[in-house]
mmCIF file of C-alpha atoms and ligand atoms in Angstrom:
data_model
loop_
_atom_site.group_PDB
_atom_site.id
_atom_site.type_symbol
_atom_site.label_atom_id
_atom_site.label_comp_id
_atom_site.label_asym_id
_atom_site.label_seq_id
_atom_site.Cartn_x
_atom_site.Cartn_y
_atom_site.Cartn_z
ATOM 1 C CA UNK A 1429 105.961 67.644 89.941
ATOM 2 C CA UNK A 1430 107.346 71.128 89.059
ATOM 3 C CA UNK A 1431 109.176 72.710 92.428
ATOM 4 C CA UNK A 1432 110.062 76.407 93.491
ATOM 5 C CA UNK A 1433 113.093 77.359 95.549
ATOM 6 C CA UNK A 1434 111.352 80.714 97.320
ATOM 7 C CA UNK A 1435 114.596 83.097 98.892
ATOM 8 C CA UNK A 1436 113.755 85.869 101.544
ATOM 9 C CA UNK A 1437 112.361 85.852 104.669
ATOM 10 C CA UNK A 1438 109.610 84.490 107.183
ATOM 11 C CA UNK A 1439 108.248 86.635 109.723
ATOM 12 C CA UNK A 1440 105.433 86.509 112.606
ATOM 13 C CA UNK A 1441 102.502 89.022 111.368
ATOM 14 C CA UNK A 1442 100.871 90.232 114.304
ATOM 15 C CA UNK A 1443 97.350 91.635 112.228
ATOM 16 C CA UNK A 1444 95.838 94.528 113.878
ATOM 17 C CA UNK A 1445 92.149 94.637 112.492
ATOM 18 C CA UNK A 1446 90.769 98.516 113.451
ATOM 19 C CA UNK A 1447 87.489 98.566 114.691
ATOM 20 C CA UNK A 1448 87.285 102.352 114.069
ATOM 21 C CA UNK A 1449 89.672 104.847 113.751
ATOM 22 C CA UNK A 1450 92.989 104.998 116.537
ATOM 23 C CA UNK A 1451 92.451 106.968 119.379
ATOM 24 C CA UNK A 1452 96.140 108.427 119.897
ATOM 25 C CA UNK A 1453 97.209 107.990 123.393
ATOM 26 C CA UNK A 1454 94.029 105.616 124.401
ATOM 27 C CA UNK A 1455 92.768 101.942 124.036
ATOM 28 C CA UNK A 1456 91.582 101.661 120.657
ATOM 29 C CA UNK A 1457 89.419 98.100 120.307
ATOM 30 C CA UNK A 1458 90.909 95.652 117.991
ATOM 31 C CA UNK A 1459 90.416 92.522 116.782
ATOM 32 C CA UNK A 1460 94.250 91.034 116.974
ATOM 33 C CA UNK A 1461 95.538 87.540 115.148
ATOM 34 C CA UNK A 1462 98.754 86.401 114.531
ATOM 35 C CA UNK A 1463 99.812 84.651 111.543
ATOM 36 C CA UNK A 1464 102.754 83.520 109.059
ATOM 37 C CA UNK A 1465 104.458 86.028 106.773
ATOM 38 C CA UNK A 1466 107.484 87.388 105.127
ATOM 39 C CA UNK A 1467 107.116 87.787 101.243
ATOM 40 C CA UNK A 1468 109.301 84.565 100.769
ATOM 41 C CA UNK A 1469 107.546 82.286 103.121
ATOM 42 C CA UNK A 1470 104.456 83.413 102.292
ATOM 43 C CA UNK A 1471 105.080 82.697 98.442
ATOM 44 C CA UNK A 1472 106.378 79.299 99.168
ATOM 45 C CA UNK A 1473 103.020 78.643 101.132
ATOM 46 C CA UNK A 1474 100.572 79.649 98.475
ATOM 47 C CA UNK A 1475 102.628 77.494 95.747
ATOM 48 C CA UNK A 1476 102.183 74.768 97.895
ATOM 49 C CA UNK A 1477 98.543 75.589 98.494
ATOM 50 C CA UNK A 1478 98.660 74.770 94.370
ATOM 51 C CA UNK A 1479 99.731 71.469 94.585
ATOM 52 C CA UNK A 1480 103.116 72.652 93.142
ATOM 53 C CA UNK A 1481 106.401 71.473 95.724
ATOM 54 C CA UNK A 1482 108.193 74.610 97.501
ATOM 55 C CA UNK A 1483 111.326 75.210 99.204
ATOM 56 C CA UNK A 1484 112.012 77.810 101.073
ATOM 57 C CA UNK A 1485 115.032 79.721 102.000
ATOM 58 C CA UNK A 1486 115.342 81.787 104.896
ATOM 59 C CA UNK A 1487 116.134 82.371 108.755
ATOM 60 C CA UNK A 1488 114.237 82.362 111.849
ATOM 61 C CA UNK A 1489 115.145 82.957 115.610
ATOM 62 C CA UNK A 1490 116.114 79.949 117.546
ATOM 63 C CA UNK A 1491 112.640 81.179 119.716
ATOM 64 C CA UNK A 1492 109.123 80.109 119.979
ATOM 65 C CA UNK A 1493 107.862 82.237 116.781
ATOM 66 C CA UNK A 1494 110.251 80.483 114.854
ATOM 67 C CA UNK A 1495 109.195 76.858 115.993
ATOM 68 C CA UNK A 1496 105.508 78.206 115.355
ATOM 69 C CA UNK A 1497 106.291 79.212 111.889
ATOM 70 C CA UNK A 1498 108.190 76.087 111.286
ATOM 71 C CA UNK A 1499 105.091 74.209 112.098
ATOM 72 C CA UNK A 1500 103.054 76.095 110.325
ATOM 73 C CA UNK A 1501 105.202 74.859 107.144
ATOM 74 C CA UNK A 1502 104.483 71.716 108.238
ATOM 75 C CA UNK A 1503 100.581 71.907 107.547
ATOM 76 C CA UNK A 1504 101.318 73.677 104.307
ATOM 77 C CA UNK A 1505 103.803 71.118 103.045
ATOM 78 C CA UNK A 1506 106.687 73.678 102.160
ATOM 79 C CA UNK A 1507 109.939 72.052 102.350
ATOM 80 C CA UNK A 1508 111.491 74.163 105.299
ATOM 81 C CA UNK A 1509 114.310 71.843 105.689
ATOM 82 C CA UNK A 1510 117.167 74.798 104.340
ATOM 83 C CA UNK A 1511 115.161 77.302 106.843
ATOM 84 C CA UNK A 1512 118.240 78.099 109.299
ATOM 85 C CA UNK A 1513 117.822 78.866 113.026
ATOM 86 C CA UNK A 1514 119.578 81.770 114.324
ATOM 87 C CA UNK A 1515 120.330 83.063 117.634
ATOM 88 C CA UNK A 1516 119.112 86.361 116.542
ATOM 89 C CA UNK A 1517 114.739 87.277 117.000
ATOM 90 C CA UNK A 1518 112.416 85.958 114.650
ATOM 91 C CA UNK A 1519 110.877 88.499 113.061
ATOM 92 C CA UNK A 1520 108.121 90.504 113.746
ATOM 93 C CA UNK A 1521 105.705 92.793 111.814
ATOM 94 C CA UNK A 1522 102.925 94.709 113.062
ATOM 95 C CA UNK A 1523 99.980 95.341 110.333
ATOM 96 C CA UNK A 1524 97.467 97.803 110.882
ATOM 97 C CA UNK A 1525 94.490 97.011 109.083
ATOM 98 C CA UNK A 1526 92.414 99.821 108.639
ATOM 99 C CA UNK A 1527 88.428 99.094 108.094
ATOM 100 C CA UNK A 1528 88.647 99.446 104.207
ATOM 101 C CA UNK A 1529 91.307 96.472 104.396
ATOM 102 C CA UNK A 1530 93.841 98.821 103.518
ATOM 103 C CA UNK A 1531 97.085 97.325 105.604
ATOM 104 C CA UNK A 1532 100.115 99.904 107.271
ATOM 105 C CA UNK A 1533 103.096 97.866 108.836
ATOM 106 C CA UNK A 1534 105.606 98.213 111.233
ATOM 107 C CA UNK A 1535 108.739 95.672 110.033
ATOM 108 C CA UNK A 1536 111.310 94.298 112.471
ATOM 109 C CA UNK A 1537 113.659 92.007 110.294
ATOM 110 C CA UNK A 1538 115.525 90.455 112.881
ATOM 111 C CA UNK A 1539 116.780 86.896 111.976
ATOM 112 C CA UNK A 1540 116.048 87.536 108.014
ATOM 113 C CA UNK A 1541 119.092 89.605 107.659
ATOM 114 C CA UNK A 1542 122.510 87.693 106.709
ATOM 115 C CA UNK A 1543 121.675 84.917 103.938
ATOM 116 C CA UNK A 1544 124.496 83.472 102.354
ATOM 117 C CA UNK A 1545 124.787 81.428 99.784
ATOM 118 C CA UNK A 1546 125.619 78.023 101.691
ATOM 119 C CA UNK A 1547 121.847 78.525 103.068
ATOM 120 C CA UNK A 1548 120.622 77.439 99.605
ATOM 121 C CA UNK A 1549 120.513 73.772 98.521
ATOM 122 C CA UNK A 1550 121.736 71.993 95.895
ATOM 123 C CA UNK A 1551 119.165 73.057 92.931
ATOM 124 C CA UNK A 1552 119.248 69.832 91.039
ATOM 125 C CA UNK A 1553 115.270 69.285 90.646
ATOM 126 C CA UNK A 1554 114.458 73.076 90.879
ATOM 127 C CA UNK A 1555 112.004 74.782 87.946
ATOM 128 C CA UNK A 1556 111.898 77.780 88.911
ATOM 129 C CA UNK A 1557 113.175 79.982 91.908
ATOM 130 C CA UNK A 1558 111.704 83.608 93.502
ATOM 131 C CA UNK A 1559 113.543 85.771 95.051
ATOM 132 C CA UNK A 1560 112.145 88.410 97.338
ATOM 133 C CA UNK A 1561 113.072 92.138 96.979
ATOM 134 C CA UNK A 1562 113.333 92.690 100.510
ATOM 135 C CA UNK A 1563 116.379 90.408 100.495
ATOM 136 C CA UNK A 1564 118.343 91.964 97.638
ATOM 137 C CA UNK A 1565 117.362 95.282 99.266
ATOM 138 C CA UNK A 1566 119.072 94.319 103.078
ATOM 139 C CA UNK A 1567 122.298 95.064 102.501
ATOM 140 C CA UNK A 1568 123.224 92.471 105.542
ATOM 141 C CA UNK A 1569 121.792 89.954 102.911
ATOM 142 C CA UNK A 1570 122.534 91.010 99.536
ATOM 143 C CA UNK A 1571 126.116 89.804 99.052
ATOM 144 C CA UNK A 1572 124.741 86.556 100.082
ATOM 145 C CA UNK A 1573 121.790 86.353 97.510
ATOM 146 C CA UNK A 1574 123.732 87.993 94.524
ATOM 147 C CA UNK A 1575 125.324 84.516 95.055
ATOM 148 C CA UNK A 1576 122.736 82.736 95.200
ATOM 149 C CA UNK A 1577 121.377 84.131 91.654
ATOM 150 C CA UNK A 1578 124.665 83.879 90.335
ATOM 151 C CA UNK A 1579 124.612 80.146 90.971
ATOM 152 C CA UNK A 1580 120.857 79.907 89.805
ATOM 153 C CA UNK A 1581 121.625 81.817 86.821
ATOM 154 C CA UNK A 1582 124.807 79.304 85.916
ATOM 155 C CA UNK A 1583 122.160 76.333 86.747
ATOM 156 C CA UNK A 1584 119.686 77.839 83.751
ATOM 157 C CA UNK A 1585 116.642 78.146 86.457
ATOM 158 C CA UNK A 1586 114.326 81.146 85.918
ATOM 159 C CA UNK A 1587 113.964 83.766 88.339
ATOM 160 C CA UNK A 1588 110.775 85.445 89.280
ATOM 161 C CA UNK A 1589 111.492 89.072 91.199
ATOM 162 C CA UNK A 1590 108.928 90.991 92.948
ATOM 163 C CA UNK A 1591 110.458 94.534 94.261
ATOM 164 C CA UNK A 1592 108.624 94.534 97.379
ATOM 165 C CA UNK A 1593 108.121 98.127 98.134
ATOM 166 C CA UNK A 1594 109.185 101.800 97.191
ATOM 167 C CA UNK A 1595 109.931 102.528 100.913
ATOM 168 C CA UNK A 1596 112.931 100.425 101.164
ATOM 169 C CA UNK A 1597 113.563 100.825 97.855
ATOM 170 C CA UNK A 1598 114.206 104.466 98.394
ATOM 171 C CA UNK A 1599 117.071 103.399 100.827
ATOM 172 C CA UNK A 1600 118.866 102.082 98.129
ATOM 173 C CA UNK A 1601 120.821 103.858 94.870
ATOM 174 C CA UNK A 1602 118.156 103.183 92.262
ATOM 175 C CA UNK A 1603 121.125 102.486 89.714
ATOM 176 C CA UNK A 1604 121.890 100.064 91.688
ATOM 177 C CA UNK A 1605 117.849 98.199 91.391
ATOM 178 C CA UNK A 1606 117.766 99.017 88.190
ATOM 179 C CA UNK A 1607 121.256 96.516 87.425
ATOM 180 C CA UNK A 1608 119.203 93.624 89.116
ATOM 181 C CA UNK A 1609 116.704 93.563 86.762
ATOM 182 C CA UNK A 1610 118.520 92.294 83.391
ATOM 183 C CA UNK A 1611 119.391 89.357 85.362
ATOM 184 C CA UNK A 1612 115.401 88.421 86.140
ATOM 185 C CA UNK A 1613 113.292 86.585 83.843
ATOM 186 C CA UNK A 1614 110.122 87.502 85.259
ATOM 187 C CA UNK A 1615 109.843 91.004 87.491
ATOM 188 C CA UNK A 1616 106.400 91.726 89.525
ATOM 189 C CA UNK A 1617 106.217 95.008 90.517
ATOM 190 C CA UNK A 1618 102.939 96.735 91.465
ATOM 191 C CA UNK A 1619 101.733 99.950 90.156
ATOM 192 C CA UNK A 1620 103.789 102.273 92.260
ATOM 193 C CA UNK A 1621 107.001 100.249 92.704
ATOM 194 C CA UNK A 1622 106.890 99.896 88.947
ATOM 195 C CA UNK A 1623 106.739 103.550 88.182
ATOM 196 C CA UNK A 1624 109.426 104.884 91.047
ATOM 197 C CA UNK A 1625 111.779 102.005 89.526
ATOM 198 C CA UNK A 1626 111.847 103.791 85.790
ATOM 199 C CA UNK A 1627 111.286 106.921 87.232
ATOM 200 C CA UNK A 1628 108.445 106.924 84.726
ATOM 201 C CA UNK A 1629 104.993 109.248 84.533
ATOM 202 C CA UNK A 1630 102.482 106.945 84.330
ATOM 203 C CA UNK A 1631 101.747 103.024 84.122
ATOM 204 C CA UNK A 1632 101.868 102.369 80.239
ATOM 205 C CA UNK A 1633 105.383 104.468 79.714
ATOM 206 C CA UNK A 1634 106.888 102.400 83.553
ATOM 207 C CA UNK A 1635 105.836 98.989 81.236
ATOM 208 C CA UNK A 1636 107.700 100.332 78.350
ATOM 209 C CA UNK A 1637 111.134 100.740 79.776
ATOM 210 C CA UNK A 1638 110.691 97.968 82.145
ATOM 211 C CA UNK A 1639 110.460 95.600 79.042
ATOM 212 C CA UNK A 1640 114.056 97.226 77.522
ATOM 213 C CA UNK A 1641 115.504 95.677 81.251
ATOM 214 C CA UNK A 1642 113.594 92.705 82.220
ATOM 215 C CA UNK A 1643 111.801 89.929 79.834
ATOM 216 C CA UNK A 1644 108.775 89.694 80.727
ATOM 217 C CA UNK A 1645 106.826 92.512 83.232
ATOM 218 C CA UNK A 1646 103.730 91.558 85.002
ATOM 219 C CA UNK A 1647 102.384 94.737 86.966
ATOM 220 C CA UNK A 1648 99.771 94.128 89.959
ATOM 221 C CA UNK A 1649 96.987 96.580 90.227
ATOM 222 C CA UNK A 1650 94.897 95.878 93.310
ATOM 223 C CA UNK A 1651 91.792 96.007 92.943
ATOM 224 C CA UNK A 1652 91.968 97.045 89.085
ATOM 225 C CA UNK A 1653 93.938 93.894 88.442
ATOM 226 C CA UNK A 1654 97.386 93.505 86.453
ATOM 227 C CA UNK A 1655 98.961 93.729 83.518
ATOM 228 C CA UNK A 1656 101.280 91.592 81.739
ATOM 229 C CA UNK A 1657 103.770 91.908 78.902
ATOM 230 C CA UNK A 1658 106.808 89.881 77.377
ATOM 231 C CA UNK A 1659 109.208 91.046 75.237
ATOM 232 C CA UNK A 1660 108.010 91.655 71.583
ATOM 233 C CA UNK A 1661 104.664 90.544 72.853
ATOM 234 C CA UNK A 1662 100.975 91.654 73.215
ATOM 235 C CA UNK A 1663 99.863 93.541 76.547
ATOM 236 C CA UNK A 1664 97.606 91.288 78.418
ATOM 237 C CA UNK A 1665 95.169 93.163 80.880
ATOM 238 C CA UNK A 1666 93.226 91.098 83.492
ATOM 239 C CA UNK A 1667 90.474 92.094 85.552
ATOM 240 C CA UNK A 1668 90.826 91.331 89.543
ATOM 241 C CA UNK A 1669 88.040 88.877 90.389
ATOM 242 C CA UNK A 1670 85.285 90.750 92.428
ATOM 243 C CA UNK A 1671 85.086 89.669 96.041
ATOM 244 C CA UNK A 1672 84.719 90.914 100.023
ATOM 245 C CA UNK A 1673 87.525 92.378 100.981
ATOM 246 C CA UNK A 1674 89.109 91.340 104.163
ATOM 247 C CA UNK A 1675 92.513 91.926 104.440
ATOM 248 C CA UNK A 1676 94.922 92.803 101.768
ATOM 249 C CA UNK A 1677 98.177 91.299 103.158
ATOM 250 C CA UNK A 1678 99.535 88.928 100.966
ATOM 251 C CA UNK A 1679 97.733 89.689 97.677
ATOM 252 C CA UNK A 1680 100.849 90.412 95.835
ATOM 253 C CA UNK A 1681 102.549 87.215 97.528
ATOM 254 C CA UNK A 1682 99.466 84.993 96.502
ATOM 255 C CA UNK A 1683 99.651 86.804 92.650
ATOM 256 C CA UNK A 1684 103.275 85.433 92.696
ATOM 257 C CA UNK A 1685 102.352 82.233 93.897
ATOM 258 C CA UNK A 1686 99.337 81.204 91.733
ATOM 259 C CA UNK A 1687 101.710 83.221 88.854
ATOM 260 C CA UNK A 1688 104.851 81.381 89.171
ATOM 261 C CA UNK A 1689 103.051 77.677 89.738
ATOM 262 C CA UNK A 1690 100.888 78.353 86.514
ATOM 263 C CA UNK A 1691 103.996 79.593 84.382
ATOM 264 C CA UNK A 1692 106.390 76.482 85.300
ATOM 265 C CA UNK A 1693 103.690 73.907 84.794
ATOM 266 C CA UNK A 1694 103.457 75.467 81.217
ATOM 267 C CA UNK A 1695 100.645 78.007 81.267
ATOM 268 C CA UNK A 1696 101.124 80.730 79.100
ATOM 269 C CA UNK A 1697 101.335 84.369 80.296
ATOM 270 C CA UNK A 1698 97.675 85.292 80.056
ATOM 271 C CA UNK A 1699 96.453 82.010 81.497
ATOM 272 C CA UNK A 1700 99.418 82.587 84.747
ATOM 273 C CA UNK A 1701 98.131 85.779 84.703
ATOM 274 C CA UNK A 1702 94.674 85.017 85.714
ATOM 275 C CA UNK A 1703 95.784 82.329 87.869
ATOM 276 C CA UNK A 1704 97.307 85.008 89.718
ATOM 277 C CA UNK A 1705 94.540 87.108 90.489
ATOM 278 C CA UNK A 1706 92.357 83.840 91.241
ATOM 279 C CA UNK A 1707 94.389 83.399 93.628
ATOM 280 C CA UNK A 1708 94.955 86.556 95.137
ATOM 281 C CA UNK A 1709 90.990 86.973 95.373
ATOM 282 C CA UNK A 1710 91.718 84.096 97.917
ATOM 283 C CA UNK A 1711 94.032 85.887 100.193
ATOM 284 C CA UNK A 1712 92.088 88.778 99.929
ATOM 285 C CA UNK A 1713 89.046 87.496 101.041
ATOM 286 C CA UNK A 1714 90.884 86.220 103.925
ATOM 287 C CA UNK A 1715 92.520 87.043 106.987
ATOM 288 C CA UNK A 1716 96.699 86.996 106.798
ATOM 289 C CA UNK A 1717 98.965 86.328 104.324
ATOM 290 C CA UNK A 1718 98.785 82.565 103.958
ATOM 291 C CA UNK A 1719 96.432 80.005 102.428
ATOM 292 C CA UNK A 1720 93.962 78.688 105.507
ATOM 293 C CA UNK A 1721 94.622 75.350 107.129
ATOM 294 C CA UNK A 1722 97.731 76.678 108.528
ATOM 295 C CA UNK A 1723 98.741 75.523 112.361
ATOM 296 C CA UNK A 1724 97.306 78.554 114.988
ATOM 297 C CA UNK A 1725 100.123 80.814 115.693
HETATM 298 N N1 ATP B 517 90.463 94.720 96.467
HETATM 299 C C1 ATP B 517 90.836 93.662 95.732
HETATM 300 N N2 ATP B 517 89.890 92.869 95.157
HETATM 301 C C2 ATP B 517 90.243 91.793 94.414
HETATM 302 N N3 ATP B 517 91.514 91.448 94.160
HETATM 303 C C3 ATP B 517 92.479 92.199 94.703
HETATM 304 C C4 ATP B 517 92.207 93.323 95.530
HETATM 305 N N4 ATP B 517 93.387 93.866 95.938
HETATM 306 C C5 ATP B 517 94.359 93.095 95.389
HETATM 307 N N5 ATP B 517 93.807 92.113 94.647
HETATM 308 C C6 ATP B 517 94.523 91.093 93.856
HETATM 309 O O1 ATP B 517 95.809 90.931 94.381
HETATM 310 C C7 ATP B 517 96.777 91.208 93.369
HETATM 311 C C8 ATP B 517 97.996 91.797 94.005
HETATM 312 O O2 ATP B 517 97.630 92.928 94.777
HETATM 313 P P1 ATP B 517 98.393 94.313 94.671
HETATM 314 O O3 ATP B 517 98.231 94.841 93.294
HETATM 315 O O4 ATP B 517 97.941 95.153 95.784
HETATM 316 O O5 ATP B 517 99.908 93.839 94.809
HETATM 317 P P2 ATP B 517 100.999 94.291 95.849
HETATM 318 O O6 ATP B 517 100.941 95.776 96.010
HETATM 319 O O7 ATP B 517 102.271 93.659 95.463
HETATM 320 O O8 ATP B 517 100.453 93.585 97.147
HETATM 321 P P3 ATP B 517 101.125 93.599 98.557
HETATM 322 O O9 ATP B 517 100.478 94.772 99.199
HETATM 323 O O10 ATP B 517 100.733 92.288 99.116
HETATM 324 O O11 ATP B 517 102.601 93.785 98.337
HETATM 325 C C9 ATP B 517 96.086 92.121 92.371
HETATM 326 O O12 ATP B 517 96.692 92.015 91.105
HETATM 327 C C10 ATP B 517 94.661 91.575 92.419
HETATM 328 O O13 ATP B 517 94.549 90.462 91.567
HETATM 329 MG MG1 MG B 518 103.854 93.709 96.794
#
């Protein structure tokens, strides 16, 4: 069976679901659940939800959010056995979801910073490995992961790169970003990461020069989809699958997941494509950022 080394971080999302708009300075009722996230453990968790193996790399707090989320792996049979336990917070990230699903968070990183490169195993048996922007984009973490791709690189595994978000991009010398990319084989931006990235206009010229960096450029849409290109090849546009929206967190995570466990099982990159939106339209529809079935945080 085809298995996924997923690097980044795992963090406790505490979901805020509005009932109306906030009242500033008063109670505002909510509806409040807490749940598994970070980009890289929630990847890990919706491969697994495919059937394909994960691994995951990242740190937690040596506290009771961490031994939740561990448990939670448990249940959706990722491999959390390189996870390492720091004396530092698990962390934490408020999302605000608004009553159109639209999500606003509030990060706290705390125990994802520092990875190094002795936190990864041994890849023999690894397919394929993701690596999460947000990790490339902490500096406390980045020496540690350029190692990490280094060695995954020497080891002939692809890498699948999603760059996360523009605001912490924005902290970060965009010359900088942009030399990550040649050493991807796969980059998923969405719309607006993959225009500030190129500093490009509009979608169709942010594709173009992506392509001249990266391989192969899948670009997530929301609710209008994604789009998908190699190298040399066709542009492949797929529709998102209609359903009732509940909460948005995760959509990109679960694209990645269903995308990465279709490629490496031999899909081709229409056929991942639409297994990425498939699955999306599953997190979507859904509370949180995980597959269901997970332990009650
Ligand atoms: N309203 C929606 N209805 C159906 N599918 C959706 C909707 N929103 C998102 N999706 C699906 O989820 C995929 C990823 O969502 P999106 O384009 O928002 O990525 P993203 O911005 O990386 O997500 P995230 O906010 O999780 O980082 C889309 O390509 C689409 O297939
Ligand atoms: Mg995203």
């Amino acid at each position: 069976m085809p298995k996924v080394l997923c690097i980044g971080d795992v963090m406790l999302d505490v979901v805020v679901k509005l009932q109306g708009t906030i009242n500033y300075g008063e109670d505002t009722a909510s509806k409040i659940t807490t749940h598994g996230g970070g980009a890289a453990g929630n990847v890990a968790s919706w491969i697994a939800h495919t059937g394909t193996e994960s691994t995951i790399v990242a740190r937690v707090g040596n506290d009771s959010a961490g031994a939740a989320l561990i448990s939670e792996f448990d249940d959706l049979k990722v491999d959390h056995s390189s996870l390492i336990k720091t004396n530092d917070p698990t962390g934490v990230v408020v999302v605000l979801v608004d009553q159109k699903g639209e999500r606003t968070m509030f990060p706290e990183t705390g125990a994802n910073s520092g990875l190094s490169l002795a936190d990864m195993p041994p890849l023999a048996g690894f397919d394929a490995a993701y690596v999460s922007g947000y990790a490339l984009l902490n500096p406390r973490s980045r020496t540690g992961v350029m190692e990490m791709i280094a060695s995954i690189k020497l080891a002939g595994i692809p890498l699948f790169y999603d760059t996360v978000t523009v605001g912490a991009m924005k902290e970060v010398d965009r010359e900088l970003i942009l030399s990550w990319l040649p050493l991807m084989d796969y980059i998923l931006p969405n719309e607006e990461e993959a225009i500030y990235i190129v500093d490009a206009t509009d979608i169709n010229s942010a594709l173009e020069k992506l392509l001249t960096l990266c391989p192969a450029v899948i670009i997530k849409r929301g609710s209008s989809g994604a789009i998908a290109q190699e190298r040399g090849g066709q542009r492949i546009d797929i529709d998102a699958i209609n359903t009732v929206v509940a909460d948005t967190t995760g959509a990109g995570d679960s694209f990645a997941g269903g995308f990465i466990a279709a490629k490496i099982s031999g899909s081709d990159l229409q056929a991942s494509t639409v297994a990425g939106v498939t699955l999306a339209a599953t997190c979507v529809a859904n509370i949180g950022a995980r597959p269901q079935g997970g332990h009650a945080l």
